[in-house]
């Protein structure tokens, strides 16, 4: 069976994808505002990533990459979920398959 391994994620591509989508949601220019990323740990294991785009006037847009559910949840500056993207639908270069 082919599975996905969290250690096989191309973090640079994931970060660029998340930044691009958050900027679209906030009507912001890409690469103009800082994006922070933190690992989400549950039971001592990495289960996802938390992203926060720090826009102008203390505006914050966030995203959660859930590795267990293989999805990315995007939240607007009001904290309401705006979009969900399934990881298998992303390009194969984003996730390397482990056999």
PDB file of C-alpha atoms in Angstrom:
ATOM      1  CA  UNK A   1       0.000   0.000   0.000  1.00  0.00           C
ATOM      2  CA  UNK A   2       1.259   3.481  -0.826  1.00  0.00           C
ATOM      3  CA  UNK A   3       1.027   5.969   2.026  1.00  0.00           C
ATOM      4  CA  UNK A   4       2.020   9.524   2.726  1.00  0.00           C
ATOM      5  CA  UNK A   5       4.811  10.269   5.149  1.00  0.00           C
ATOM      6  CA  UNK A   6       4.897  13.651   6.913  1.00  0.00           C
ATOM      7  CA  UNK A   7       8.688  13.635   6.663  1.00  0.00           C
ATOM      8  CA  UNK A   8       8.437  13.537   2.850  1.00  0.00           C
ATOM      9  CA  UNK A   9       6.615  16.880   2.463  1.00  0.00           C
ATOM     10  CA  UNK A  10       8.408  19.560   0.477  1.00  0.00           C
ATOM     11  CA  UNK A  11       8.008  22.318   3.067  1.00  0.00           C
ATOM     12  CA  UNK A  12       9.151  25.094   0.741  1.00  0.00           C
ATOM     13  CA  UNK A  13       6.458  24.273  -1.821  1.00  0.00           C
ATOM     14  CA  UNK A  14       3.847  23.840   0.891  1.00  0.00           C
ATOM     15  CA  UNK A  15       4.813  27.188   2.412  1.00  0.00           C
ATOM     16  CA  UNK A  16       4.631  28.942  -0.979  1.00  0.00           C
ATOM     17  CA  UNK A  17       1.238  27.374  -1.729  1.00  0.00           C
ATOM     18  CA  UNK A  18      -0.185  28.430   1.643  1.00  0.00           C
ATOM     19  CA  UNK A  19       1.247  31.947   1.364  1.00  0.00           C
ATOM     20  CA  UNK A  20      -0.217  32.381  -2.126  1.00  0.00           C
ATOM     21  CA  UNK A  21      -3.710  31.240  -1.045  1.00  0.00           C
ATOM     22  CA  UNK A  22      -3.693  33.339   2.139  1.00  0.00           C
ATOM     23  CA  UNK A  23      -2.700  36.414   0.127  1.00  0.00           C
ATOM     24  CA  UNK A  24      -5.558  35.713  -2.294  1.00  0.00           C
ATOM     25  CA  UNK A  25      -8.014  35.483   0.598  1.00  0.00           C
ATOM     26  CA  UNK A  26      -6.741  38.717   2.148  1.00  0.00           C
ATOM     27  CA  UNK A  27      -6.327  40.580  -1.167  1.00  0.00           C
ATOM     28  CA  UNK A  28      -2.625  41.065  -0.420  1.00  0.00           C
ATOM     29  CA  UNK A  29       0.526  40.975  -2.528  1.00  0.00           C
ATOM     30  CA  UNK A  30       2.595  37.810  -2.134  1.00  0.00           C
ATOM     31  CA  UNK A  31       6.036  37.992  -0.518  1.00  0.00           C
ATOM     32  CA  UNK A  32       5.275  41.383   1.060  1.00  0.00           C
ATOM     33  CA  UNK A  33       4.324  40.221   4.551  1.00  0.00           C
ATOM     34  CA  UNK A  34       5.934  37.751   6.966  1.00  0.00           C
ATOM     35  CA  UNK A  35       4.603  34.203   7.146  1.00  0.00           C
ATOM     36  CA  UNK A  36       5.321  32.168  10.249  1.00  0.00           C
ATOM     37  CA  UNK A  37       5.089  28.392  10.416  1.00  0.00           C
ATOM     38  CA  UNK A  38       4.954  26.110  13.440  1.00  0.00           C
ATOM     39  CA  UNK A  39       4.688  22.366  13.828  1.00  0.00           C
ATOM     40  CA  UNK A  40       1.568  20.967  15.437  1.00  0.00           C
ATOM     41  CA  UNK A  41       2.451  18.122  17.819  1.00  0.00           C
ATOM     42  CA  UNK A  42      -0.025  15.603  19.219  1.00  0.00           C
ATOM     43  CA  UNK A  43       1.093  12.737  21.427  1.00  0.00           C
ATOM     44  CA  UNK A  44       4.724  13.559  20.728  1.00  0.00           C
ATOM     45  CA  UNK A  45       4.291  13.174  16.955  1.00  0.00           C
ATOM     46  CA  UNK A  46       4.039  15.849  14.280  1.00  0.00           C
ATOM     47  CA  UNK A  47       0.464  15.893  12.980  1.00  0.00           C
ATOM     48  CA  UNK A  48       0.424  19.141  11.033  1.00  0.00           C
ATOM     49  CA  UNK A  49       1.584  22.701  10.519  1.00  0.00           C
ATOM     50  CA  UNK A  50       0.141  26.058  11.563  1.00  0.00           C
ATOM     51  CA  UNK A  51       0.732  29.027   9.253  1.00  0.00           C
ATOM     52  CA  UNK A  52       0.071  32.685  10.042  1.00  0.00           C
ATOM     53  CA  UNK A  53       0.395  35.512   7.531  1.00  0.00           C
ATOM     54  CA  UNK A  54       1.000  38.794   9.390  1.00  0.00           C
ATOM     55  CA  UNK A  55      -0.555  41.455   7.163  1.00  0.00           C
ATOM     56  CA  UNK A  56      -0.897  45.211   7.552  1.00  0.00           C
ATOM     57  CA  UNK A  57      -2.685  46.817  10.529  1.00  0.00           C
ATOM     58  CA  UNK A  58      -2.376  43.638  12.651  1.00  0.00           C
ATOM     59  CA  UNK A  59      -4.391  41.584  10.144  1.00  0.00           C
ATOM     60  CA  UNK A  60      -3.674  37.868  10.507  1.00  0.00           C
ATOM     61  CA  UNK A  61      -4.717  35.126   8.116  1.00  0.00           C
ATOM     62  CA  UNK A  62      -4.103  31.534   9.150  1.00  0.00           C
ATOM     63  CA  UNK A  63      -3.982  28.031   7.731  1.00  0.00           C
ATOM     64  CA  UNK A  64      -3.726  24.587   9.278  1.00  0.00           C
ATOM     65  CA  UNK A  65      -2.157  21.725   7.344  1.00  0.00           C
ATOM     66  CA  UNK A  66      -3.638  18.555   8.852  1.00  0.00           C
ATOM     67  CA  UNK A  67      -1.380  15.637   7.888  1.00  0.00           C
ATOM     68  CA  UNK A  68      -3.717  13.012   9.321  1.00  0.00           C
ATOM     69  CA  UNK A  69      -6.705  14.177   7.266  1.00  0.00           C
ATOM     70  CA  UNK A  70      -4.451  15.226   4.373  1.00  0.00           C
ATOM     71  CA  UNK A  71      -6.015  18.662   4.048  1.00  0.00           C
ATOM     72  CA  UNK A  72      -5.265  22.360   4.452  1.00  0.00           C
ATOM     73  CA  UNK A  73      -7.835  24.577   6.173  1.00  0.00           C
ATOM     74  CA  UNK A  74      -7.668  28.306   5.408  1.00  0.00           C
ATOM     75  CA  UNK A  75      -9.069  30.976   7.727  1.00  0.00           C
ATOM     76  CA  UNK A  76      -9.708  34.631   6.930  1.00  0.00           C
ATOM     77  CA  UNK A  77      -8.872  37.649   9.107  1.00  0.00           C
ATOM     78  CA  UNK A  78     -12.230  37.215  10.886  1.00  0.00           C
ATOM     79  CA  UNK A  79     -11.295  33.677  11.991  1.00  0.00           C
ATOM     80  CA  UNK A  80     -13.963  32.043   9.815  1.00  0.00           C
ATOM     81  CA  UNK A  81     -12.981  29.099   7.622  1.00  0.00           C
ATOM     82  CA  UNK A  82     -12.775  30.268   4.027  1.00  0.00           C
ATOM     83  CA  UNK A  83     -11.426  27.274   2.112  1.00  0.00           C
ATOM     84  CA  UNK A  84     -10.363  23.641   2.419  1.00  0.00           C
ATOM     85  CA  UNK A  85      -7.918  21.907   0.060  1.00  0.00           C
ATOM     86  CA  UNK A  86      -7.307  18.167   0.043  1.00  0.00           C
ATOM     87  CA  UNK A  87      -3.605  17.257  -0.075  1.00  0.00           C
ATOM     88  CA  UNK A  88      -3.994  14.391  -2.608  1.00  0.00           C
ATOM     89  CA  UNK A  89      -5.373  16.949  -5.077  1.00  0.00           C
ATOM     90  CA  UNK A  90      -2.164  18.948  -4.925  1.00  0.00           C
ATOM     91  CA  UNK A  91       0.664  18.300  -7.356  1.00  0.00           C
ATOM     92  CA  UNK A  92       2.644  15.092  -6.913  1.00  0.00           C
ATOM     93  CA  UNK A  93       5.789  17.154  -6.381  1.00  0.00           C
ATOM     94  CA  UNK A  94       4.247  18.490  -3.146  1.00  0.00           C
ATOM     95  CA  UNK A  95       4.084  15.068  -1.518  1.00  0.00           C
ATOM     96  CA  UNK A  96       6.552  12.316  -2.259  1.00  0.00           C
ATOM     97  CA  UNK A  97       5.033   8.867  -2.027  1.00  0.00           C
ATOM     98  CA  UNK A  98       6.708   6.417   0.306  1.00  0.00           C
ATOM     99  CA  UNK A  99       6.366   2.755  -0.427  1.00  0.00           C
TER     100      UNK A  99
END
